[in-house]
Amino acid sequence: MQRTLRITGQGKVAVKPDLILFNFPVSVLNEDYEMALELLNERVSKLRNLVERAGIDIDGLKTTNYRISRDTRYDRDTEEHVFIGFRASHDIRLELPFDKKVVGEFIRTLSRHFQELDFRISFTAYQTEDLKRQLIENAIQNARQSAEHIAKASGITLKEILNIDFSFQELYLREESIIDSDMIQHDAMAMAEINPEDIEADKNITVTWRIE
C-alpha cells in the first residue's frame, strides 16, 4: 500500500482597501400596505436621484435585500401581539472606488438633501488575478514547509506530489472598518480622518505527497 502525507497549507495576504461600500437600509412603516410600498419607493427614488446628482452611475446601486412584513408589538395587558403596520424594506449597496474627495462630496450631498437616511460604510478590495496567484503560492509554500518539518521529525522522505486539492472559484475578502452615518455625523470632512486597515484574505490548499 502506498504511503502518503496529506498537509493543508494556508495562504494569507493583506491588501490595502481600494473600494468603499455604502449600505443603505431603506425602511418605512405604515398601517396601509399600498402606502408602505409607495413611501418606500419614494425614498428609494430620492436616493437614486441623489446618487445621480453626485455624478455617480446609478447602475452601481444594487439591491441586497427586499422584504415586506407585518410588524407587531406585544401587549402585556392582553398578552397578545398587536398589528402596528406593514414594514417595507429595501436594502441597497453602492460600491465606489476609494477616493476621499468623491466620497466626501457624496456624503455632503446626502447630508444636505436626505438627512433622515441611514447608511453604513465599509471597505474592501478588488479581487485581482495577482492576488489569487499570491494566495496559491503562499498556501503551497506553507504546506511544503509543514510537510518538510514533519518529514524531518518523523524520519520519512518526501517524494513526488500526488495531488493538490483547491478551489478558487470565489475569493472572499473580509470587509473592514465599518462606520455608520451617526459616527461621521454626515460630515464629509470626517473622510479626511479615515484610514482603513488592510483587508485580509486567506485560502487553504491541501497537498498530498508520496513518502518513503
Coordinates of N, CA and C in Angstrom, one line a residue:
M1 N 0.8 -1.2 0.0 CA 0.0 0.0 0.0 C 0.9 1.3 0.0
Q2 N 0.6 2.2 -0.9 CA 1.3 3.4 -1.0 C 1.2 4.3 0.2
R3 N 2.3 4.7 0.8 CA 2.3 5.6 1.9 C 2.2 7.1 1.5
T4 N 1.4 7.9 2.1 CA 1.3 9.3 1.7 C 1.3 10.2 3.0
L5 N 1.5 11.5 2.7 CA 1.4 12.5 3.7 C 0.5 13.6 3.1
R6 N -0.5 13.9 3.8 CA -1.5 14.9 3.3 C -1.5 16.1 4.3
I7 N -1.1 17.3 3.7 CA -1.0 18.5 4.5 C -1.8 19.6 3.9
T8 N -2.5 20.4 4.8 CA -3.3 21.5 4.3 C -2.5 22.8 4.7
G9 N -2.2 23.6 3.6 CA -1.4 24.8 3.8 C -2.4 26.0 3.7
Q10 N -2.1 27.0 4.5 CA -2.9 28.2 4.4 C -2.2 29.4 3.8
G11 N -2.8 30.0 2.8 CA -2.2 31.2 2.2 C -2.9 32.4 2.7
K12 N -2.1 33.4 3.1 CA -2.7 34.7 3.6 C -2.1 35.9 2.9
V13 N -2.9 36.8 2.6 CA -2.4 38.1 2.0 C -3.1 39.2 2.7
A14 N -2.5 40.4 2.7 CA -3.1 41.6 3.2 C -3.0 42.7 2.2
V15 N -4.1 43.3 1.8 CA -4.1 44.3 0.7 C -4.7 45.6 1.2
K16 N -4.3 46.7 0.7 CA -4.9 48.0 1.0 C -6.3 48.1 0.4
P17 N -7.3 48.6 1.1 CA -8.6 48.7 0.6 C -8.6 49.8 -0.6
D18 N -9.3 49.4 -1.7 CA -9.4 50.4 -2.8 C -10.9 50.5 -3.2
L19 N -11.8 49.9 -2.4 CA -13.2 50.1 -2.7 C -13.9 50.5 -1.4
I20 N -14.9 51.4 -1.5 CA -15.7 51.8 -0.4 C -17.1 51.3 -0.7
L21 N -17.8 50.8 0.3 CA -19.1 50.2 0.2 C -20.1 51.0 1.0
F22 N -21.1 51.6 0.4 CA -22.2 52.2 1.1 C -23.4 51.2 1.2
N23 N -23.9 51.0 2.4 CA -25.0 50.1 2.6 C -26.2 51.0 3.1
F24 N -27.3 51.0 2.4 CA -28.4 51.9 2.7 C -29.6 51.0 3.1
P25 N -29.9 50.9 4.4 CA -31.1 50.1 4.8 C -32.4 51.0 4.8
V26 N -33.0 51.1 3.6 CA -34.2 52.0 3.5 C -35.4 51.2 4.0
S27 N -36.1 51.8 4.9 CA -37.3 51.2 5.5 C -38.3 52.1 5.9
V28 N -39.6 51.7 5.8 CA -40.8 52.5 6.2 C -41.8 51.6 6.9
L29 N -42.6 52.2 7.7 CA -43.7 51.5 8.4 C -45.0 52.3 8.2
N30 N -46.0 51.6 7.7 CA -47.3 52.2 7.6 C -48.4 51.2 7.7
E31 N -49.6 51.6 8.3 CA -50.7 50.7 8.5 C -51.3 50.2 7.2
D32 N -51.1 50.9 6.1 CA -51.7 50.6 4.9 C -50.6 49.9 4.0
Y33 N -50.9 48.8 3.4 CA -49.9 48.1 2.6 C -49.5 48.9 1.4
E34 N -50.4 49.4 0.6 CA -50.1 50.1 -0.6 C -49.3 51.4 -0.2
M35 N -49.7 52.1 0.9 CA -49.0 53.3 1.2 C -47.5 53.0 1.7
A36 N -47.3 51.9 2.3 CA -46.0 51.5 2.7 C -45.1 51.3 1.5
L37 N -45.7 50.6 0.5 CA -44.9 50.5 -0.8 C -44.6 51.8 -1.4
E38 N -45.6 52.7 -1.4 CA -45.4 54.0 -2.1 C -44.4 54.8 -1.4
L39 N -44.4 54.8 -0.1 CA -43.4 55.6 0.7 C -42.0 55.0 0.5
L40 N -41.9 53.7 0.5 CA -40.6 53.0 0.3 C -40.1 53.4 -1.1
N41 N -40.9 53.3 -2.1 CA -40.5 53.6 -3.5 C -40.0 55.1 -3.6
E42 N -40.7 56.0 -2.9 CA -40.3 57.4 -2.9 C -38.9 57.6 -2.3
R43 N -38.6 56.9 -1.2 CA -37.3 57.0 -0.6 C -36.2 56.5 -1.5
V44 N -36.5 55.3 -2.1 CA -35.5 54.7 -3.0 C -35.3 55.6 -4.2
S45 N -36.3 56.2 -4.7 CA -36.2 57.1 -5.9 C -35.4 58.3 -5.5
K46 N -35.6 58.8 -4.3 CA -34.9 60.0 -3.9 C -33.4 59.7 -3.7
L47 N -33.1 58.5 -3.2 CA -31.7 58.1 -3.1 C -31.1 58.0 -4.5
R48 N -31.8 57.4 -5.5 CA -31.3 57.3 -6.8 C -31.0 58.6 -7.4
N49 N -31.9 59.6 -7.2 CA -31.7 60.9 -7.7 C -30.5 61.6 -7.1
L50 N -30.2 61.4 -5.8 CA -29.1 62.0 -5.2 C -27.8 61.4 -5.7
V51 N -27.8 60.1 -5.9 CA -26.6 59.4 -6.5 C -26.3 60.0 -7.9
E52 N -27.3 60.2 -8.6 CA -27.1 60.7 -10.0 C -26.7 62.2 -9.9
R53 N -27.2 62.9 -8.9 CA -26.8 64.3 -8.8 C -25.3 64.4 -8.4
A54 N -24.8 63.4 -7.7 CA -23.4 63.4 -7.3 C -22.5 63.0 -8.4
G55 N -23.1 62.7 -9.6 CA -22.3 62.3 -10.7 C -21.9 60.9 -10.7
I56 N -22.6 60.0 -9.9 CA -22.3 58.6 -9.8 C -23.3 57.8 -10.6
D57 N -22.8 56.8 -11.3 CA -23.7 56.0 -12.1 C -24.6 55.2 -11.2
I58 N -25.9 55.4 -11.5 CA -27.0 54.7 -10.7 C -27.0 53.2 -10.9
D59 N -26.4 52.7 -11.9 CA -26.3 51.3 -12.1 C -25.5 50.6 -11.1
G60 N -24.7 51.4 -10.3 CA -23.9 50.9 -9.2 C -24.7 50.6 -8.0
L61 N -26.0 51.1 -7.9 CA -26.9 50.8 -6.8 C -27.4 49.3 -7.0
K62 N -27.2 48.5 -6.1 CA -27.6 47.1 -6.1 C -28.5 46.7 -4.9
T63 N -29.6 46.0 -5.2 CA -30.4 45.6 -4.1 C -29.8 44.3 -3.5
T64 N -29.6 44.4 -2.1 CA -29.1 43.2 -1.4 C -30.2 42.5 -0.6
N65 N -31.3 43.2 -0.4 CA -32.5 42.6 0.3 C -33.7 43.4 0.1
Y66 N -34.9 42.7 -0.1 CA -36.1 43.4 -0.3 C -37.2 42.6 0.4
R67 N -37.9 43.2 1.3 CA -38.9 42.4 2.0 C -40.1 43.4 2.5
I68 N -41.2 42.7 2.6 CA -42.4 43.4 3.2 C -43.0 42.4 4.3
S69 N -43.2 42.9 5.5 CA -43.6 42.1 6.5 C -44.6 42.8 7.4
R70 N -45.4 42.0 8.2 CA -46.3 42.6 9.2 C -45.5 42.9 10.5
D71 N -45.6 44.1 11.0 CA -44.9 44.4 12.3 C -46.0 44.3 13.4
T72 N -45.5 43.8 14.5 CA -46.4 43.7 15.7 C -45.7 44.2 16.9
R73 N -46.4 44.4 17.9 CA -45.8 44.7 19.3 C -46.6 43.9 20.3
Y74 N -45.9 43.5 21.3 CA -46.6 42.6 22.3 C -47.3 43.5 23.4
D75 N -48.5 43.3 23.6 CA -49.3 44.0 24.6 C -49.3 43.1 25.8
R76 N -48.7 43.7 26.9 CA -48.6 42.9 28.1 C -50.0 42.7 28.8
D77 N -50.9 43.7 28.6 CA -52.2 43.7 29.2 C -53.0 42.5 28.6
T78 N -53.1 42.5 27.3 CA -53.9 41.4 26.7 C -53.1 40.2 26.4
E79 N -51.8 40.3 26.6 CA -50.9 39.1 26.3 C -51.1 38.7 24.8
E80 N -51.2 39.6 23.9 CA -51.3 39.3 22.5 C -50.4 40.2 21.7
H81 N -50.1 39.8 20.5 CA -49.3 40.6 19.6 C -50.2 41.4 18.7
V82 N -50.0 42.7 18.8 CA -50.9 43.7 18.2 C -50.3 44.2 16.9
F83 N -51.0 44.2 15.8 CA -50.6 44.7 14.5 C -50.3 46.2 14.5
I84 N -49.2 46.6 14.1 CA -48.9 48.1 14.1 C -48.6 48.6 12.7
G85 N -48.5 47.7 11.7 CA -48.3 48.2 10.4 C -47.5 47.3 9.5
F86 N -47.3 47.7 8.3 CA -46.5 46.9 7.3 C -45.1 47.5 7.2
R87 N -44.1 46.7 7.4 CA -42.7 47.2 7.3 C -42.2 46.8 5.9
A88 N -41.9 47.9 5.2 CA -41.4 47.7 3.8 C -39.9 48.1 3.8
S89 N -39.0 47.2 3.4 CA -37.6 47.4 3.5 C -36.9 47.1 2.2
H90 N -36.0 48.0 1.8 CA -35.2 47.8 0.6 C -33.7 48.1 0.9
D91 N -32.9 47.1 1.1 CA -31.5 47.3 1.4 C -30.7 47.4 0.1
I92 N -29.9 48.5 0.0 CA -29.2 48.9 -1.2 C -27.8 49.0 -0.9
R93 N -26.9 48.6 -1.8 CA -25.5 48.7 -1.7 C -25.0 49.5 -2.9
L94 N -24.0 50.4 -2.6 CA -23.3 51.2 -3.6 C -21.8 51.0 -3.4
E95 N -21.2 50.6 -4.5 CA -19.7 50.3 -4.5 C -19.0 51.4 -5.3
L96 N -18.0 52.0 -4.6 CA -17.3 53.1 -5.3 C -15.8 52.9 -5.1
P97 N -15.0 53.4 -6.0 CA -13.5 53.5 -5.8 C -13.2 54.3 -4.6
F98 N -12.3 54.0 -3.8 CA -12.0 54.7 -2.5 C -11.2 56.0 -2.8
D99 N -12.0 57.0 -3.2 CA -11.5 58.3 -3.4 C -12.1 59.3 -2.4
K100 N -11.3 59.8 -1.5 CA -11.8 60.6 -0.4 C -12.6 61.8 -0.9
K101 N -12.1 62.4 -1.9 CA -12.8 63.6 -2.4 C -14.2 63.3 -3.0
V102 N -14.2 62.2 -3.8 CA -15.5 61.8 -4.4 C -16.5 61.4 -3.3
V103 N -16.0 60.6 -2.4 CA -16.8 60.1 -1.3 C -17.3 61.2 -0.4
G104 N -16.4 62.1 -0.1 CA -16.7 63.3 0.7 C -17.8 64.1 0.1
E105 N -17.8 64.3 -1.2 CA -18.8 65.1 -1.9 C -20.1 64.4 -1.8
F106 N -20.1 63.0 -2.0 CA -21.3 62.3 -1.9 C -22.0 62.3 -0.6
I107 N -21.2 62.2 0.5 CA -21.7 62.3 1.9 C -22.3 63.7 2.1
R108 N -21.6 64.8 1.5 CA -22.1 66.1 1.7 C -23.5 66.2 1.0
T109 N -23.6 65.6 -0.2 CA -24.9 65.6 -0.9 C -26.0 65.0 0.0
L110 N -25.7 63.8 0.5 CA -26.6 63.1 1.4 C -27.0 63.9 2.6
S111 N -26.1 64.6 3.2 CA -26.4 65.4 4.4 C -27.3 66.6 4.1
R112 N -27.1 67.1 2.9 CA -27.9 68.3 2.6 C -29.4 68.0 2.2
H113 N -29.5 66.9 1.5 CA -30.8 66.6 0.9 C -31.6 65.3 1.5
F114 N -30.9 64.6 2.3 CA -31.5 63.3 2.7 C -31.0 63.0 4.1
Q115 N -31.3 63.9 5.1 CA -30.7 63.7 6.4 C -31.3 62.6 7.2
E116 N -32.5 62.1 6.8 CA -33.1 61.0 7.6 C -32.6 59.7 7.1
L117 N -31.8 59.6 6.1 CA -31.3 58.4 5.6 C -30.1 57.9 6.4
D118 N -30.2 56.6 6.8 CA -29.1 56.0 7.5 C -28.3 55.2 6.5
F119 N -27.0 55.0 6.8 CA -26.1 54.2 6.0 C -24.9 53.7 6.8
R120 N -24.3 52.7 6.2 CA -23.0 52.2 6.8 C -22.0 52.2 5.7
I121 N -20.7 52.4 6.2 CA -19.6 52.4 5.2 C -18.7 51.3 5.6
S122 N -18.2 50.5 4.7 CA -17.2 49.5 4.9 C -16.2 49.5 3.7
F123 N -15.1 48.8 3.9 CA -14.1 48.8 2.9 C -13.7 47.4 2.4
T124 N -13.3 47.3 1.2 CA -12.8 46.0 0.7 C -11.9 46.3 -0.5
A125 N -11.5 45.3 -1.2 CA -10.5 45.5 -2.3 C -10.9 44.7 -3.5
Y126 N -10.5 45.1 -4.7 CA -10.7 44.4 -5.9 C -10.1 43.0 -5.8
Q127 N -10.8 42.0 -6.4 CA -10.3 40.6 -6.4 C -9.5 40.5 -7.7
T128 N -8.2 40.6 -7.7 CA -7.3 40.5 -8.9 C -6.7 39.1 -9.0
E129 N -6.3 38.8 -10.3 CA -5.7 37.5 -10.5 C -4.3 37.5 -9.8
D130 N -3.6 38.6 -9.7 CA -2.4 38.6 -8.9 C -2.6 38.2 -7.5
L131 N -3.7 38.7 -6.9 CA -4.0 38.3 -5.5 C -4.2 36.8 -5.4
K132 N -5.0 36.3 -6.3 CA -5.2 34.8 -6.3 C -3.9 34.0 -6.4
R133 N -3.1 34.4 -7.3 CA -1.8 33.7 -7.5 C -0.9 33.8 -6.3
Q134 N -0.9 34.9 -5.6 CA -0.2 35.1 -4.4 C -0.7 34.2 -3.3
L135 N -2.0 34.1 -3.2 CA -2.6 33.2 -2.2 C -2.2 31.7 -2.5
I136 N -2.3 31.3 -3.8 CA -1.9 30.0 -4.1 C -0.4 29.7 -3.7
E137 N 0.5 30.6 -4.1 CA 1.9 30.4 -3.8 C 2.1 30.3 -2.3
N138 N 1.5 31.2 -1.6 CA 1.7 31.2 -0.1 C 1.1 29.9 0.5
A139 N 0.0 29.4 0.1 CA -0.6 28.2 0.6 C 0.2 27.0 0.3
I140 N 0.7 26.9 -0.9 CA 1.6 25.7 -1.2 C 2.9 25.8 -0.5
Q141 N 3.5 27.0 -0.4 CA 4.7 27.1 0.4 C 4.5 26.7 1.8
N142 N 3.4 27.2 2.4 CA 3.1 26.8 3.8 C 2.9 25.3 4.0
A143 N 2.2 24.7 3.0 CA 2.0 23.2 3.1 C 3.4 22.5 3.0
R144 N 4.2 23.0 2.1 CA 5.5 22.3 1.9 C 6.4 22.5 3.2
Q145 N 6.4 23.7 3.7 CA 7.2 23.9 4.9 C 6.8 22.9 6.1
S146 N 5.4 22.8 6.2 CA 4.9 21.9 7.3 C 5.3 20.5 7.0
A147 N 5.2 20.1 5.7 CA 5.5 18.7 5.3 C 6.9 18.4 5.6
E148 N 7.8 19.4 5.3 CA 9.3 19.1 5.5 C 9.6 19.0 7.0
H149 N 8.9 19.8 7.8 CA 9.1 19.7 9.2 C 8.7 18.4 9.8
I150 N 7.5 17.9 9.3 CA 7.0 16.6 9.8 C 7.9 15.5 9.3
A151 N 8.3 15.6 8.0 CA 9.2 14.5 7.5 C 10.5 14.4 8.2
K152 N 11.1 15.6 8.6 CA 12.4 15.6 9.3 C 12.2 15.0 10.7
A153 N 11.1 15.4 11.4 CA 10.9 15.0 12.7 C 10.5 13.5 12.8
S154 N 9.9 13.0 11.8 CA 9.5 11.6 11.8 C 10.4 10.6 11.0
G155 N 11.4 11.2 10.4 CA 12.4 10.3 9.7 C 11.8 9.7 8.4
I156 N 10.9 10.4 7.7 CA 10.4 9.9 6.4 C 11.0 10.8 5.3
T157 N 10.8 10.4 4.1 CA 11.3 11.2 3.0 C 10.1 11.6 2.1
L158 N 10.1 12.8 1.7 CA 9.0 13.3 0.8 C 9.5 13.0 -0.6
K159 N 8.5 12.4 -1.4 CA 8.8 12.1 -2.8 C 7.9 13.1 -3.6
E160 N 7.4 12.6 -4.7 CA 6.6 13.5 -5.6 C 5.2 13.8 -5.0
I161 N 4.7 14.9 -5.5 CA 3.3 15.3 -5.2 C 2.3 14.5 -5.9
L162 N 1.4 13.9 -5.2 CA 0.4 13.1 -5.9 C -0.9 13.8 -6.2
N163 N -1.2 14.8 -5.4 CA -2.5 15.5 -5.6 C -2.4 16.9 -4.9
I164 N -3.1 17.9 -5.6 CA -3.3 19.2 -5.0 C -4.7 19.5 -5.1
D165 N -5.3 19.8 -3.9 CA -6.8 20.0 -3.8 C -7.1 21.4 -3.4
F166 N -7.7 22.2 -4.3 CA -8.0 23.6 -4.0 C -9.2 24.0 -4.9
S167 N -9.8 25.1 -4.5 CA -10.9 25.7 -5.3 C -10.9 27.2 -5.1
F168 N -10.7 27.9 -6.2 CA -10.6 29.4 -6.1 C -11.7 30.0 -6.9
Q169 N -12.9 29.4 -7.0 CA -14.0 29.9 -7.7 C -14.4 31.3 -7.2
E170 N -14.4 31.4 -5.8 CA -14.7 32.6 -5.2 C -13.6 33.0 -4.2
L171 N -13.3 34.2 -4.2 CA -12.3 34.7 -3.2 C -13.0 35.7 -2.3
Y172 N -13.0 35.3 -1.0 CA -13.7 36.2 0.0 C -12.7 37.1 0.7
L173 N -13.0 38.4 0.5 CA -12.2 39.5 1.1 C -13.1 40.1 2.2
R174 N -12.6 39.9 3.5 CA -13.4 40.4 4.6 C -13.5 42.0 4.5
E175 N -14.7 42.4 4.8 CA -14.9 43.9 4.9 C -14.5 44.4 6.2
E176 N -13.8 45.5 6.2 CA -13.2 46.1 7.5 C -13.7 47.5 7.7
S177 N -13.5 47.9 8.9 CA -13.7 49.4 9.3 C -15.1 49.8 9.0
I178 N -16.1 49.1 9.6 CA -17.5 49.5 9.4 C -17.8 50.8 10.2
I179 N -18.3 51.8 9.5 CA -18.7 53.1 10.1 C -20.1 53.4 9.7
D180 N -20.9 53.9 10.7 CA -22.3 54.2 10.3 C -22.4 55.7 10.2
S181 N -23.6 56.1 9.8 CA -23.8 57.6 9.5 C -23.8 58.4 10.7
D182 N -24.1 57.8 11.9 CA -24.0 58.6 13.1 C -22.6 58.9 13.5
M183 N -21.7 58.0 13.3 CA -20.3 58.2 13.6 C -19.7 59.3 12.9
I184 N -20.0 59.5 11.6 CA -19.4 60.6 10.9 C -20.3 61.8 10.8
Q185 N -21.5 61.6 11.4 CA -22.4 62.7 11.6 C -22.7 63.5 10.2
H186 N -22.8 62.6 9.2 CA -23.0 63.2 7.8 C -22.0 64.3 7.5
D187 N -20.8 64.2 8.0 CA -19.8 65.2 7.8 C -18.8 64.8 6.8
A188 N -18.7 65.4 5.6 CA -17.7 65.0 4.6 C -16.3 65.2 5.0
M189 N -16.1 66.1 5.9 CA -14.7 66.4 6.4 C -14.2 65.2 7.2
A190 N -15.1 64.4 7.7 CA -14.6 63.2 8.5 C -13.9 62.2 7.7
M191 N -14.1 62.2 6.4 CA -13.5 61.3 5.5 C -11.9 61.5 5.5
A192 N -11.5 62.7 5.8 CA -10.1 63.0 5.8 C -9.4 62.3 6.9
E193 N -10.1 61.9 7.9 CA -9.5 61.2 9.1 C -9.6 59.7 8.9
I194 N -10.3 59.2 7.9 CA -10.5 57.7 7.8 C -9.3 57.1 7.1
N195 N -8.7 56.1 7.8 CA -7.6 55.4 7.2 C -7.8 53.9 7.5
P196 N -8.6 53.2 6.6 CA -9.0 51.8 6.8 C -7.8 50.9 6.9
E197 N -8.0 49.8 7.8 CA -7.0 48.8 7.9 C -6.9 48.0 6.6
D198 N -5.7 47.3 6.5 CA -5.6 46.4 5.4 C -6.6 45.3 5.4
I199 N -7.0 44.8 4.2 CA -8.0 43.8 4.1 C -7.3 42.4 4.0
E200 N -7.7 41.5 4.8 CA -7.1 40.2 4.8 C -7.9 39.2 4.0
A201 N -7.2 38.3 3.3 CA -7.8 37.2 2.6 C -7.0 35.9 2.9
D202 N -7.7 34.8 2.9 CA -6.9 33.6 3.1 C -7.6 32.4 2.4
K203 N -6.8 31.4 2.0 CA -7.3 30.3 1.3 C -6.5 29.1 1.7
N204 N -7.1 27.9 1.8 CA -6.5 26.7 2.1 C -6.3 25.8 0.9
I205 N -5.1 25.2 0.8 CA -4.8 24.2 -0.3 C -4.3 22.9 0.4
T206 N -4.8 21.8 0.0 CA -4.3 20.5 0.6 C -3.4 19.8 -0.5
V207 N -2.2 19.5 0.0 CA -1.2 18.8 -0.9 C -0.9 17.4 -0.3
T208 N -0.9 16.4 -1.2 CA -0.6 15.0 -0.8 C 0.7 14.6 -1.5
W209 N 1.7 14.2 -0.6 CA 3.0 13.7 -1.1 C 3.1 12.1 -1.0
R210 N 3.8 11.5 -1.8 CA 4.2 10.1 -1.6 C 5.4 10.2 -0.7
I211 N 5.4 9.3 0.3 CA 6.6 9.3 1.2 C 7.2 7.9 1.3
E212 N 8.4 7.9 1.7 CA 9.2 6.6 2.0 C 9.8 6.7 3.4

